[in-house]
Coordinates of C-alpha atoms and ligand atoms in Angstrom, one line a residue:
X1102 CA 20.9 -6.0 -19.2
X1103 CA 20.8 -3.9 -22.4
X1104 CA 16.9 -3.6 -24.0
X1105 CA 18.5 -5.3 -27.0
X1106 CA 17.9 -8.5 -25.6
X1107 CA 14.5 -8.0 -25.8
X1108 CA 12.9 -6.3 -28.2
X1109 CA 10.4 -8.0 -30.3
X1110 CA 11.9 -11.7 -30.1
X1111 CA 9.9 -14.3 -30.5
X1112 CA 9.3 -16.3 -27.7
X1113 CA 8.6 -13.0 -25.4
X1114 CA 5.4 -11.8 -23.7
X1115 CA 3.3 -9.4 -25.6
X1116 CA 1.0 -8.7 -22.6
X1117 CA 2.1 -8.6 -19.1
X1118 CA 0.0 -7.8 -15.9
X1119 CA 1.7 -7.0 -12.7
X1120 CA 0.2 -6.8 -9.3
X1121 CA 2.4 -4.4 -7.2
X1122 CA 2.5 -6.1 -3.8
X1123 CA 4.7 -4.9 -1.0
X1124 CA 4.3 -0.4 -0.6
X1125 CA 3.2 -1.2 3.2
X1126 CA 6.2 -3.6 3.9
X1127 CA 8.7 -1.2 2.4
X1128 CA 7.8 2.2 4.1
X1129 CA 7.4 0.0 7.5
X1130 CA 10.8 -1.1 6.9
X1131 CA 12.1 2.4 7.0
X1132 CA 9.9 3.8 10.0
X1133 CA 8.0 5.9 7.0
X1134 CA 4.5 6.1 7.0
X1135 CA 2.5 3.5 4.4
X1136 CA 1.7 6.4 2.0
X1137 CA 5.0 7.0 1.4
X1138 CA 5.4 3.3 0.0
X1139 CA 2.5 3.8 -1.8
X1140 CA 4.3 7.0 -3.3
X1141 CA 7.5 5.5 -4.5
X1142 CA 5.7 2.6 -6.1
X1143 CA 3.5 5.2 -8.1
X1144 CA 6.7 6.7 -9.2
X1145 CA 8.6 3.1 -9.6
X1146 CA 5.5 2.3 -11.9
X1147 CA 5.8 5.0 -14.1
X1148 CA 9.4 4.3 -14.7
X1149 CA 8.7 0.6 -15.5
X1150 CA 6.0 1.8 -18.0
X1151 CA 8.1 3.8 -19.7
X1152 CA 10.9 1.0 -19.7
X1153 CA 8.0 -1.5 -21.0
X1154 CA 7.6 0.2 -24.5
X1155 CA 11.3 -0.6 -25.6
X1156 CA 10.8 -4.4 -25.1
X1157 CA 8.6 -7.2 -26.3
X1158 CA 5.9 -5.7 -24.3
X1159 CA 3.3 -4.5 -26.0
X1160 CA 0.2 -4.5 -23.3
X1161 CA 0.8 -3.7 -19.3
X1162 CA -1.6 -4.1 -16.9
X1163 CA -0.9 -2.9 -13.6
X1164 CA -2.9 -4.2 -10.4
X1165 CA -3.5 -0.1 -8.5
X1166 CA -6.6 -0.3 -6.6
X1167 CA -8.9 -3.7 -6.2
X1168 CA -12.6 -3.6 -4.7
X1169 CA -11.8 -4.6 -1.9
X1170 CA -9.0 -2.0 -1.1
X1171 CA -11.7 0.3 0.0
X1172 CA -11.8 -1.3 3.3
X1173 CA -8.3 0.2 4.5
X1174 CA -8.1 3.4 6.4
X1175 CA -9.7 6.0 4.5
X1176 CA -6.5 8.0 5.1
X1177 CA -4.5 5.5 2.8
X1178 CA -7.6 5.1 0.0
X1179 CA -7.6 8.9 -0.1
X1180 CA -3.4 8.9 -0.4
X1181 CA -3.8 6.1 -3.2
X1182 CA -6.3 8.0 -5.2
X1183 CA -4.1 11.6 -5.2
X1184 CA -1.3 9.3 -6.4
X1185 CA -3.5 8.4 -9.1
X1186 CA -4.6 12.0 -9.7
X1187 CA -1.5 12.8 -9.9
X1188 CA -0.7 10.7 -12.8
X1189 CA -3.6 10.9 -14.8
X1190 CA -3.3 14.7 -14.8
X1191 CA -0.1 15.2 -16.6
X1192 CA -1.7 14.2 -20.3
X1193 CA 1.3 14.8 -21.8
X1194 CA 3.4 12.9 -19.6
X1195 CA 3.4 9.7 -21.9
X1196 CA 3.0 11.5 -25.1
X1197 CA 6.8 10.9 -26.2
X1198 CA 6.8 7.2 -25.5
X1199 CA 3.6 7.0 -27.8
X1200 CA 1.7 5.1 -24.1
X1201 CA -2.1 4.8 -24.8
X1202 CA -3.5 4.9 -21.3
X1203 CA -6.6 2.9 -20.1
X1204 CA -8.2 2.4 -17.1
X1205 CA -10.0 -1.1 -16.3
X1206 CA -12.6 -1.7 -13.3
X1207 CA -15.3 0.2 -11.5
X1208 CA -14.7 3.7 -12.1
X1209 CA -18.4 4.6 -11.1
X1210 CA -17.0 4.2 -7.4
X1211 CA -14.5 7.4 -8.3
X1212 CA -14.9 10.9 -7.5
X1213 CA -16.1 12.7 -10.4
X1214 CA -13.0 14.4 -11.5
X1215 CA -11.2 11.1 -11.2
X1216 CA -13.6 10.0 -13.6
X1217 CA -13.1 13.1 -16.0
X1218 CA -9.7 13.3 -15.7
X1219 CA -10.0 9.0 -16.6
X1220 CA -11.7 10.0 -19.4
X1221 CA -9.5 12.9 -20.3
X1222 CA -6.6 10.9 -20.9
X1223 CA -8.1 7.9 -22.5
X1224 CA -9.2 10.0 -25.3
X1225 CA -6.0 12.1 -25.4
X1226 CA -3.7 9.0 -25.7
X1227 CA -6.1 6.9 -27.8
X1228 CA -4.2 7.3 -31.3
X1229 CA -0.7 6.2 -29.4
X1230 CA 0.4 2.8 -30.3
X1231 CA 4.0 2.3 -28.6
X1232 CA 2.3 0.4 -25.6
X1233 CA -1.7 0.2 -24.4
X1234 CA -1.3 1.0 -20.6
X1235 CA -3.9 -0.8 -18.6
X1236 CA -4.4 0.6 -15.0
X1237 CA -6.8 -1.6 -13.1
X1238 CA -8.8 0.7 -10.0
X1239 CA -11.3 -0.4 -8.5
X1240 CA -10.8 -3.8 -10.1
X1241 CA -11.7 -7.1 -9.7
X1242 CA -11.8 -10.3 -12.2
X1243 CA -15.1 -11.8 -10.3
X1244 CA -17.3 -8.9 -10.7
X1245 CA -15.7 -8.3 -13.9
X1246 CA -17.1 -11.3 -15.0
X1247 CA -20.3 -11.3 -13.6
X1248 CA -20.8 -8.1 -15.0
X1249 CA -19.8 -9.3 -18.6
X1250 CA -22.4 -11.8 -17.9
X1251 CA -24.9 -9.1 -17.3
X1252 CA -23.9 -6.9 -20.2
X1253 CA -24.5 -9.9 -22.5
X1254 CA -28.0 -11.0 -21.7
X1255 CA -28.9 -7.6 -21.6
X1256 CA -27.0 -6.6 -24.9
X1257 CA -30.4 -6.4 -27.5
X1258 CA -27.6 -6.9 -30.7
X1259 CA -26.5 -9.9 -28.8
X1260 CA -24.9 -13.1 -30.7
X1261 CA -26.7 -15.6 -30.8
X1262 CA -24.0 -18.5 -30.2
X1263 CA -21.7 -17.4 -27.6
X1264 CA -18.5 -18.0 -27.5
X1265 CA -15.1 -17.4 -25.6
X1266 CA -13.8 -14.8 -28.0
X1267 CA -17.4 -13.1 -28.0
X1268 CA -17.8 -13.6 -24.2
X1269 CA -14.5 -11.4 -24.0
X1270 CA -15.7 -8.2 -25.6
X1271 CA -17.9 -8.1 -22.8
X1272 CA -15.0 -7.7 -20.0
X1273 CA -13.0 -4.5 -19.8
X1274 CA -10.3 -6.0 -21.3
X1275 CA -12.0 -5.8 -24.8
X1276 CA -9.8 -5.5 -27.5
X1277 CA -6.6 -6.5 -25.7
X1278 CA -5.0 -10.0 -25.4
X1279 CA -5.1 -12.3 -22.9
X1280 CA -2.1 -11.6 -20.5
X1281 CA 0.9 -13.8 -21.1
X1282 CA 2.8 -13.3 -17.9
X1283 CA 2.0 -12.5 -14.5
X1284 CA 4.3 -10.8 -12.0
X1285 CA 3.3 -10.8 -8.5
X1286 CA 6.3 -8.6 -6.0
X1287 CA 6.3 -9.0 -2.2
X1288 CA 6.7 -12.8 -1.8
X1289 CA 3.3 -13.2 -1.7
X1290 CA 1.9 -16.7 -3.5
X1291 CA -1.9 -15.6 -4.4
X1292 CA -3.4 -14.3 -7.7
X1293 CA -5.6 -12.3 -5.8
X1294 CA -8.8 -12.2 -8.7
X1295 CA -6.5 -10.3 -11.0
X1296 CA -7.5 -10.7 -14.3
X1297 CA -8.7 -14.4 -14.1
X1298 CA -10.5 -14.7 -17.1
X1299 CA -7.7 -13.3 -18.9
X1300 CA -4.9 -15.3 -17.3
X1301 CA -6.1 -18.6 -18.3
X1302 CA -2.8 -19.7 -20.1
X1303 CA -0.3 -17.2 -18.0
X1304 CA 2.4 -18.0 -16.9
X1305 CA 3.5 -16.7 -13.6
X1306 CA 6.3 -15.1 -11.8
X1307 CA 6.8 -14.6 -7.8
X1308 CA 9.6 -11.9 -6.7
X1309 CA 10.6 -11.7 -3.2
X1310 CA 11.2 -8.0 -3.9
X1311 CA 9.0 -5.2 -2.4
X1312 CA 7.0 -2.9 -5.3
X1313 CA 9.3 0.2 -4.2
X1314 CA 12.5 -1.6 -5.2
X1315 CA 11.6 -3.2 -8.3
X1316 CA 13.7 -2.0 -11.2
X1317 CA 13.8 -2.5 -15.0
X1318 CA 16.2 -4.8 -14.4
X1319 CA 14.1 -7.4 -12.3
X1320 CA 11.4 -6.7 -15.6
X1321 CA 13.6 -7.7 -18.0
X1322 CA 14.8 -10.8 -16.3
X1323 CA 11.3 -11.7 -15.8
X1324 CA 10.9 -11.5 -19.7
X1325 CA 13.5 -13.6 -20.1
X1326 CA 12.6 -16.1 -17.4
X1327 CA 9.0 -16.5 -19.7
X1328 CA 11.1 -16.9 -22.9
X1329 CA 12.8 -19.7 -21.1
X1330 CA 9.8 -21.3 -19.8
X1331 CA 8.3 -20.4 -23.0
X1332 CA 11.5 -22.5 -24.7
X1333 CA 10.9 -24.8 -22.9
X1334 CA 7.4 -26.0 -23.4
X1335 CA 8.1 -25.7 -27.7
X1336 CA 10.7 -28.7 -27.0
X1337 CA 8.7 -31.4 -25.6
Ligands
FPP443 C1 -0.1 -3.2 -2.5 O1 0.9 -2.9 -1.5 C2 -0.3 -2.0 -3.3 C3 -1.5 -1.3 -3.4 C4 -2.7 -1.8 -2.8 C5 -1.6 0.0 -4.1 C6 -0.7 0.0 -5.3 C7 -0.7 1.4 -5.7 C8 0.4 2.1 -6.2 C9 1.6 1.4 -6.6 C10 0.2 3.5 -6.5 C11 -0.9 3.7 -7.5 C12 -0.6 4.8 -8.3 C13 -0.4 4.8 -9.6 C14 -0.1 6.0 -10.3 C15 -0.7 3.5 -10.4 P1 0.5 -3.1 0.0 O2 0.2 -1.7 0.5 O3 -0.7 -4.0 0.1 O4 1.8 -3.6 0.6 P2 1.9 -4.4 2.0 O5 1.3 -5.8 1.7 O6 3.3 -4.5 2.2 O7 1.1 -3.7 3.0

């Protein structure tokens, strides 16, 4: 399927999250270790990012590292957090697909030049407007709520009506829209407190394919498969 089909058409998602489920089941299938799975999906995702910004898609929001991932083997958390070093060093990287880069969650939990190198790039890519890139680590919807809630009694400029729009420039996801379209990989059925607040009107799509083995392709039909359902619901 050519990107032609879509590019800014009306009807298509704007903001899609995707939780990348299924880097275990893929390097088990092929007697590798986990890591390895966890090494082509880093790689898979960066290809899928830069497919993103010649479609509809405007915001991505990728599912890397929830709170509770900390309780696999340290081994693995320590693997998952060099894959992320390793693309939040190369600053340049995005620079000619004009991606802004942010990261959403806990980052306090990080190592320290983690959190630099975090910071680096979110200030290096700010001005780029192609596609805001929205890696979640260390992430979870509950707590992200809770601690919106915490920010906003504590805020002393605080509005004094709150409201939903107000209540979301509390959450990390300030200034972007809610997600239209969920894609979950693996076969797995859950939503996992990704993005919940967010997700409210989302649609979402299930893929019985592993992370590793998603392609632009699968992407684009699941554009298409929201456009449809999208369709759809105009006609009643
Ligand atoms: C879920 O698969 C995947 C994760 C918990 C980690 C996702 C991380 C990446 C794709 C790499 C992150 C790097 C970048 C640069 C974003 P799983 O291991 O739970 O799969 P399983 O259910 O088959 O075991």
């Amino acid at each position: 399927m050519g990107d032609s089909v879509v590019i800014n058409k009306e009807g298509f998602p704007h903001h899609v999250g995707i939780i990348m489920d299924g880097n275990g089941r893929w390097a088990k299938k092929r007697g590798l270790p986990r890591l390895s799975g966890h090494k082509q999906g880093a790689s898979v995702f960066g290809k899928i990012a830069r497919h993103a910004v010649d479609t509809s898609v405007k915001y991505l929001t990728a599912y890397a590292f929830s709170t509770e991932n900390w309780k696999r083997p340290a081994s693995e958390v320590a693997g998952i957090m060099d894959l992320l070093r390793g693309f939040l060093k190369d600053t340049e990287k995005y620079k000619d697909d004009n991606i802004r880069v942010r990261v959403i969650g806990d980052v306090s939990a990080l190592d320290l030049d983690l959190r630099r190198m975090i910071t680096d790039l979110e200030e290096k890519s700010r001005e780029r407007d192609g596609l805001v890139l929205s890696i979640a680590i260390n992430y979870g919807a509950r707590s992200e709520i809770l601690r919106a809630a915490k920010a906003y009694a504590n805020d002393p400029l605080k509005p004094l009506s709150l409201d939903e729009a107000k209540f979301g420039e509390y959450l990390y996801t300030k200034g972007i829209p809610d997600v239209d379209l969920i894609i979950r990989t693996s076969g797995e059925i859950r939503v996992s407190n990704f993005l919940l607040w967010q997700a409210a009107y989302a649609e979402y799509i299930f893929l019985d394919v592993l992370w590793p083995d998603f392609t632009p392709r699968h992407f684009d039909s699941a554009l298409l498969e929201y456009a449809k359902r999208n369709r759809r619901l105009g006609n009643i």
